[in-house]
mmCIF file of N, CA and C in Angstrom:
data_model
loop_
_atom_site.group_PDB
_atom_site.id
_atom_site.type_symbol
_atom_site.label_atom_id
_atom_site.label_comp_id
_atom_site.label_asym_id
_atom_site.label_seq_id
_atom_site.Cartn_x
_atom_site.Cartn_y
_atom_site.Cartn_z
ATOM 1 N N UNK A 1 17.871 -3.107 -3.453
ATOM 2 C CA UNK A 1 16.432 -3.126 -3.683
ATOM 3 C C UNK A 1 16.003 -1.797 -4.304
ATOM 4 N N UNK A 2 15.124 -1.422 -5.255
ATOM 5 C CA UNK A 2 14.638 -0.856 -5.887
ATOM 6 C C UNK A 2 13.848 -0.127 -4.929
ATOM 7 N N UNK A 3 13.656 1.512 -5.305
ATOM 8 C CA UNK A 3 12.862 2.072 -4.758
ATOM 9 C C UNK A 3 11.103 1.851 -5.192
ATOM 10 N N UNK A 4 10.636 2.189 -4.443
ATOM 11 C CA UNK A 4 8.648 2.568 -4.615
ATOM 12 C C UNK A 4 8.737 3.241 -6.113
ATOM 13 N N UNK A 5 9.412 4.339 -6.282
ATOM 14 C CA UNK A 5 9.488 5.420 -7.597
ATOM 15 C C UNK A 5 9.831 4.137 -8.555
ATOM 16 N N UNK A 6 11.299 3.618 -8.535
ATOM 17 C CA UNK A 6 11.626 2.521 -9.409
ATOM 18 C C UNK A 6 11.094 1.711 -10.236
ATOM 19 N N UNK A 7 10.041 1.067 -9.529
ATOM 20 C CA UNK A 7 9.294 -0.266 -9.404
ATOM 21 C C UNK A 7 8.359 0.597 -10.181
ATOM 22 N N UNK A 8 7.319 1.292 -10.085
ATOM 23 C CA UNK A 8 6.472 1.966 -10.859
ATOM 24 C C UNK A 8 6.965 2.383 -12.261
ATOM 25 N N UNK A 9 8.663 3.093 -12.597
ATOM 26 C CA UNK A 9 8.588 3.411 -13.644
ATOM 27 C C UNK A 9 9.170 2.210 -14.003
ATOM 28 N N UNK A 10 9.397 0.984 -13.988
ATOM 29 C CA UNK A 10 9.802 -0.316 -14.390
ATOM 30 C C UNK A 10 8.353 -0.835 -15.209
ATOM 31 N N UNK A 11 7.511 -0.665 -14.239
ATOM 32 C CA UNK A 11 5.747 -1.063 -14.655
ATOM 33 C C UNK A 11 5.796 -0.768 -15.780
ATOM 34 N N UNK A 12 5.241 0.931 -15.609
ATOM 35 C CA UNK A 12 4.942 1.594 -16.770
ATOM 36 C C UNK A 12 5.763 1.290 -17.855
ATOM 37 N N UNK A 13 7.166 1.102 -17.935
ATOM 38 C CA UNK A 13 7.764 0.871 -19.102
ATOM 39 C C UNK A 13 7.306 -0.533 -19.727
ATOM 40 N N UNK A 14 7.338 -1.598 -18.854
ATOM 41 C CA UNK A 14 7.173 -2.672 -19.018
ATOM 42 C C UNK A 14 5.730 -3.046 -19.741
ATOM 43 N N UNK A 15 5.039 -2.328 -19.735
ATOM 44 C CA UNK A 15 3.336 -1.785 -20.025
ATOM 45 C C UNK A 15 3.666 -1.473 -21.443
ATOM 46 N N UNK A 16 4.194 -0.626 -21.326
ATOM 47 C CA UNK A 16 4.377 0.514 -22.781
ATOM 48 C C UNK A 16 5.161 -0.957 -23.610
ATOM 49 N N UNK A 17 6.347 -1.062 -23.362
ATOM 50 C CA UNK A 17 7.278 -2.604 -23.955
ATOM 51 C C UNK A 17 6.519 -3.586 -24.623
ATOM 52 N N UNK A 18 5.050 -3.905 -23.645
ATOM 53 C CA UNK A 18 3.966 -4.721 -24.141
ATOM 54 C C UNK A 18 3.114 -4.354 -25.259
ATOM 55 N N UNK A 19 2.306 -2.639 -25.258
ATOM 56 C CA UNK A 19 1.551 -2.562 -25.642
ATOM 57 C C UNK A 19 2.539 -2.478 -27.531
ATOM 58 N N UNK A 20 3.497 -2.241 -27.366
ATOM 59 C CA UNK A 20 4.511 -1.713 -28.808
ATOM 60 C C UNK A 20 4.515 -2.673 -29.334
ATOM 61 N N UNK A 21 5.121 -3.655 -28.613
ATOM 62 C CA UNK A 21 5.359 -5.301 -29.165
ATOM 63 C C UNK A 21 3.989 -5.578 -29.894
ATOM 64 N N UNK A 22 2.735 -5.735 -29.404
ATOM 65 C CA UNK A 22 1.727 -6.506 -29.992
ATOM 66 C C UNK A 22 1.122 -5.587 -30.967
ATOM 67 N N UNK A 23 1.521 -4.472 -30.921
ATOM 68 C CA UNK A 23 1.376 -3.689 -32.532
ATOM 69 C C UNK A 23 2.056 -3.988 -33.455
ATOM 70 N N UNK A 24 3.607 -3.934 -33.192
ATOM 71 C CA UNK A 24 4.316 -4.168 -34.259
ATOM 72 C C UNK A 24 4.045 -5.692 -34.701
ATOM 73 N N UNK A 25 3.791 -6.814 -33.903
ATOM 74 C CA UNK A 25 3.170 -7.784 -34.155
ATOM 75 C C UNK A 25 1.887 -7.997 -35.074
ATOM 76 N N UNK A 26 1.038 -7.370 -34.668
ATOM 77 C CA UNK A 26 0.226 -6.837 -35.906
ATOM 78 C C UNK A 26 -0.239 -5.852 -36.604
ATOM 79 N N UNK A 27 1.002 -5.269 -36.580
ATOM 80 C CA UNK A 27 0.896 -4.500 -37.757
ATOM 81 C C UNK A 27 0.166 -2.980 -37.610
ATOM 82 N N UNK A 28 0.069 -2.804 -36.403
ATOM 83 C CA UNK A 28 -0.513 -1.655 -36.233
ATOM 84 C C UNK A 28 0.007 -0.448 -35.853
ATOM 85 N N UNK A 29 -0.387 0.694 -36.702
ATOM 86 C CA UNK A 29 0.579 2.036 -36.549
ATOM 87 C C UNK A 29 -0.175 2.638 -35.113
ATOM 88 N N UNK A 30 0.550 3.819 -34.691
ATOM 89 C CA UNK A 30 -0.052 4.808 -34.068
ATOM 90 C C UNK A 30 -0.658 5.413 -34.661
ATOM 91 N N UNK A 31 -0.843 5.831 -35.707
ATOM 92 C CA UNK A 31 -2.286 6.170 -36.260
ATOM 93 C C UNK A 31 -2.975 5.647 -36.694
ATOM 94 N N UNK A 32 -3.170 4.362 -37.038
ATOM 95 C CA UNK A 32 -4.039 3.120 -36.659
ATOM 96 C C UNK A 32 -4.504 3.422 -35.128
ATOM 97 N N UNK A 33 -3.817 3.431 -34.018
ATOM 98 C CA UNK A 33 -4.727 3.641 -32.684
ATOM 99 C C UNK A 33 -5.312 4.236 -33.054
ATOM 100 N N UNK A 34 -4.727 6.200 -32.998
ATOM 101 C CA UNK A 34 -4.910 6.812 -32.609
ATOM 102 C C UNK A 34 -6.668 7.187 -33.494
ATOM 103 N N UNK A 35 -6.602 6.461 -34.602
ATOM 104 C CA UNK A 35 -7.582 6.995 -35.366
ATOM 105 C C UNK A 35 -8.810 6.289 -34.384
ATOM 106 N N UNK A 36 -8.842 4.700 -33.965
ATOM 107 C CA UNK A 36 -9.847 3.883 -33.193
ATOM 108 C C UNK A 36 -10.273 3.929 -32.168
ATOM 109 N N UNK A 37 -8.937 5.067 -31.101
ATOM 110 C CA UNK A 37 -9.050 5.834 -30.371
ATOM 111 C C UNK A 37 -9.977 6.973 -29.944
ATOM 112 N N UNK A 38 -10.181 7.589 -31.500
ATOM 113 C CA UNK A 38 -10.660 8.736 -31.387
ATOM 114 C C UNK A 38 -9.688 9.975 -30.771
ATOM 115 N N UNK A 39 -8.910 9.598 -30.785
ATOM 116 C CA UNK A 39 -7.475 10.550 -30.248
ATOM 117 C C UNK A 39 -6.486 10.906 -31.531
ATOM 118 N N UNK A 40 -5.725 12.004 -31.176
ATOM 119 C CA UNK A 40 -4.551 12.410 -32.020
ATOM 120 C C UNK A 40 -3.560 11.726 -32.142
ATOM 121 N N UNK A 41 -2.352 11.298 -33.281
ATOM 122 C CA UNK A 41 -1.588 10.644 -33.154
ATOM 123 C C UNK A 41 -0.963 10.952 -32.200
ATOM 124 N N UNK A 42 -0.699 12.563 -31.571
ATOM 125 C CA UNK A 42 0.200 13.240 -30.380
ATOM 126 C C UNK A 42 -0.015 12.538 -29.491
ATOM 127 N N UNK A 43 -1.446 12.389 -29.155
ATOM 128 C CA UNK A 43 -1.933 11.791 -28.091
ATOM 129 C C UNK A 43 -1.616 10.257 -27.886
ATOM 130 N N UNK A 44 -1.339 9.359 -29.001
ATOM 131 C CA UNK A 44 -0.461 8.577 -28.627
ATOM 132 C C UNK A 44 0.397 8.179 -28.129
ATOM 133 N N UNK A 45 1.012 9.233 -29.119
ATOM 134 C CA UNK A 45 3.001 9.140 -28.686
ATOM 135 C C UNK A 45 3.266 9.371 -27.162
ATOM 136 N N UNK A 46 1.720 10.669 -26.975
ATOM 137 C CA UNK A 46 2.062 10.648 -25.383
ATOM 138 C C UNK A 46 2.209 9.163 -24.357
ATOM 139 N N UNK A 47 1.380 8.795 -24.895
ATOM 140 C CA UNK A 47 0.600 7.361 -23.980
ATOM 141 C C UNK A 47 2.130 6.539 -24.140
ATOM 142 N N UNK A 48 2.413 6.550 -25.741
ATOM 143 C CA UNK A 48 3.571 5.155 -25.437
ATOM 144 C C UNK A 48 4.960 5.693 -25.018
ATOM 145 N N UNK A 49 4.883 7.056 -25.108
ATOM 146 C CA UNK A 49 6.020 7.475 -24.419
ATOM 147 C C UNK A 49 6.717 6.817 -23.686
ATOM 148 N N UNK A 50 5.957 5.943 -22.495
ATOM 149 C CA UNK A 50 6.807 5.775 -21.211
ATOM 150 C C UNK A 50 6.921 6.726 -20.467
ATOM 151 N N UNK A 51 6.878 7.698 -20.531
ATOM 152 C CA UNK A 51 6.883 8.804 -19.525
ATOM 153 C C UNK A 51 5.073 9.140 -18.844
ATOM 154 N N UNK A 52 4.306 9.069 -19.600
ATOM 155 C CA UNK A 52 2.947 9.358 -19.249
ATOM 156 C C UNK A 52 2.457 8.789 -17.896
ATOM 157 N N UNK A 53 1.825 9.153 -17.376
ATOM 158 C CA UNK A 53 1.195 8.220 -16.448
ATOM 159 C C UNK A 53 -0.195 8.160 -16.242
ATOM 160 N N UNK A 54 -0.053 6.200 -16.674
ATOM 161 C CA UNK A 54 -0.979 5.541 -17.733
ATOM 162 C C UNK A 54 -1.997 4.843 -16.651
ATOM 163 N N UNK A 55 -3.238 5.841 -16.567
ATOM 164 C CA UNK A 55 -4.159 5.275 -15.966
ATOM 165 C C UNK A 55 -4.823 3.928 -16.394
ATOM 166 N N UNK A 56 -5.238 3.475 -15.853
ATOM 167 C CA UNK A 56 -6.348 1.787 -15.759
ATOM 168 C C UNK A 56 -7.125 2.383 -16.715
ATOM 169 N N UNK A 57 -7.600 3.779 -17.059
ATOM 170 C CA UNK A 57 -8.953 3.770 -17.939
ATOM 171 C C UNK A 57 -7.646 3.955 -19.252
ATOM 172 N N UNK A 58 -7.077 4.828 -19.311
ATOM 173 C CA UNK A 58 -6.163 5.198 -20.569
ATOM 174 C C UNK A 58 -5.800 3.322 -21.510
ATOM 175 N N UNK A 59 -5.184 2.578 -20.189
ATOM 176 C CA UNK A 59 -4.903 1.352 -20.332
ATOM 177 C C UNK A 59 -5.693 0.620 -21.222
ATOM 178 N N UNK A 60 -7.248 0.534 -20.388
ATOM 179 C CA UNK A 60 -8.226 0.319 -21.162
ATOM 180 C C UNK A 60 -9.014 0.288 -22.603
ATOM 181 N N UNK A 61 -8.566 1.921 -22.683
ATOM 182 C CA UNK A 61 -8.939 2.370 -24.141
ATOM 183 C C UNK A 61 -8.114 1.936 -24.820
ATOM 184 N N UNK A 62 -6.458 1.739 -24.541
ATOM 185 C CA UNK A 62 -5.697 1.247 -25.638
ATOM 186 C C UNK A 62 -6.108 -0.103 -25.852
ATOM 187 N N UNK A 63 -6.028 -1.054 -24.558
ATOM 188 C CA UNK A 63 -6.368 -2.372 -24.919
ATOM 189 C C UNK A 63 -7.467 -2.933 -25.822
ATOM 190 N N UNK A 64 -8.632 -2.340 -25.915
ATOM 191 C CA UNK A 64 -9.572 -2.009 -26.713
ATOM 192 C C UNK A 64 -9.515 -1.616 -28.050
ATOM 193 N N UNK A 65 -9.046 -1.046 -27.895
ATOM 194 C CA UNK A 65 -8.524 -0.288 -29.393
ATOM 195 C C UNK A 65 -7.904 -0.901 -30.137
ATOM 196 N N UNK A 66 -6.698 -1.791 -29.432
ATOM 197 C CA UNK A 66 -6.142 -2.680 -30.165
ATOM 198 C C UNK A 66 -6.921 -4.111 -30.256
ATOM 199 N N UNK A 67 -7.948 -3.973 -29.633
ATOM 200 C CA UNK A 67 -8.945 -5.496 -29.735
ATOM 201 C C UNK A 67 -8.064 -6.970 -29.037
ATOM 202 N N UNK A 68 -7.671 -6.196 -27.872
ATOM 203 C CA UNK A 68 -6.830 -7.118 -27.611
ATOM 204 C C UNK A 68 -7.260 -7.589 -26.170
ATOM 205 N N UNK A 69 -6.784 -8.186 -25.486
ATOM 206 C CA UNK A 69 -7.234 -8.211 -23.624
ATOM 207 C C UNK A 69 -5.764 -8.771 -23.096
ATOM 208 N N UNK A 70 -6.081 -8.115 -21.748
ATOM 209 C CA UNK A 70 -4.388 -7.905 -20.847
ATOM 210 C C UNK A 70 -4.973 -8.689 -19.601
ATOM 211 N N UNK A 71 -3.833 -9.574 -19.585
ATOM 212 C CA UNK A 71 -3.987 -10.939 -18.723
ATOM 213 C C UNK A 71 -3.091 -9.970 -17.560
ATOM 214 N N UNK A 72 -3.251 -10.318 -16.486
ATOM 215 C CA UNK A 72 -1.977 -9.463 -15.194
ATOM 216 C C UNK A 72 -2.054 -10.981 -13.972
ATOM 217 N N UNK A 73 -0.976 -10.696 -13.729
ATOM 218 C CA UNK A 73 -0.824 -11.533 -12.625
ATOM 219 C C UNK A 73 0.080 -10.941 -11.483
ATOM 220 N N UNK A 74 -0.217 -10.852 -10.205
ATOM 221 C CA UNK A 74 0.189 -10.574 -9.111
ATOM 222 C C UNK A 74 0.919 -11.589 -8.407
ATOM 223 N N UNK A 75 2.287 -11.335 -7.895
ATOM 224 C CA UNK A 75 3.091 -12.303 -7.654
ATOM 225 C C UNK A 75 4.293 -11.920 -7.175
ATOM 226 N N UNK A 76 5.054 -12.633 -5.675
ATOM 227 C CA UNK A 76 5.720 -12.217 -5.018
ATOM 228 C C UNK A 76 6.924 -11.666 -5.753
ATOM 229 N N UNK A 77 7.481 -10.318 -5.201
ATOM 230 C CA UNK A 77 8.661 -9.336 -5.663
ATOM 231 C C UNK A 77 9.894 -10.653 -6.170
ATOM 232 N N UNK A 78 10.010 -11.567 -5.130
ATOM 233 C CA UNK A 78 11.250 -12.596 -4.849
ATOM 234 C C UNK A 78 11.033 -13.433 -6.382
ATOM 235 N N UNK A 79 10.131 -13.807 -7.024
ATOM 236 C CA UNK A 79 9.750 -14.370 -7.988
ATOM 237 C C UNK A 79 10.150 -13.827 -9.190
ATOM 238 N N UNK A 80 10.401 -12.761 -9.267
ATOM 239 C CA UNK A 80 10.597 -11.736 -10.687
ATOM 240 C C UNK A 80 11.632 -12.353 -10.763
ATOM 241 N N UNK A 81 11.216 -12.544 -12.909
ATOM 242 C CA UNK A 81 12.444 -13.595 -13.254
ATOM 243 C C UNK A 81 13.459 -11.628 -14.386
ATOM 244 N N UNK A 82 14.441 -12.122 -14.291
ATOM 245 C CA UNK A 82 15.171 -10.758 -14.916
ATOM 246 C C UNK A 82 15.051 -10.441 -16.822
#
């Protein structure tokens, strides 16, 4: 079983995995965000890093930015398909 630490940086990656995909899907650079953002491209790279830690509001602004909306679903650990 995965630790508490684990499971969080699994999230976050899994977050970041999402937000990359539906750019490169359409077509959108990091400086495309970063410009709609109102942020630096740096300030991107930070965010999709994977390493950052990506608050609900940070989340927000990207989801936005990309004009997009993030569906979440909560659902037992035993259920996670691999």
């Amino acid at each position: 079983m995965a630790t508490r630490h684990e499971d969080t940086s699994t999230f976050a990656q899994d977050v970041v995995d999402e937000i990359t995909w539906y750019m490169r899907e359409h077509k959108i650079t990091r400086a495309d965000l970063a410009a709609t953002m109102g942020v630096s491209a740096g300030r991107v790279s930070q965010i999709l890093s994977g390493d950052e830690n990506l608050t609900l509001r940070t989340l927000g602004s990207v989801i936005t930015a990309l004009g997009a909306r993030l569906d979440f679903t909560l659902s037992d650990a035993e259920d996670r398909q691999p």
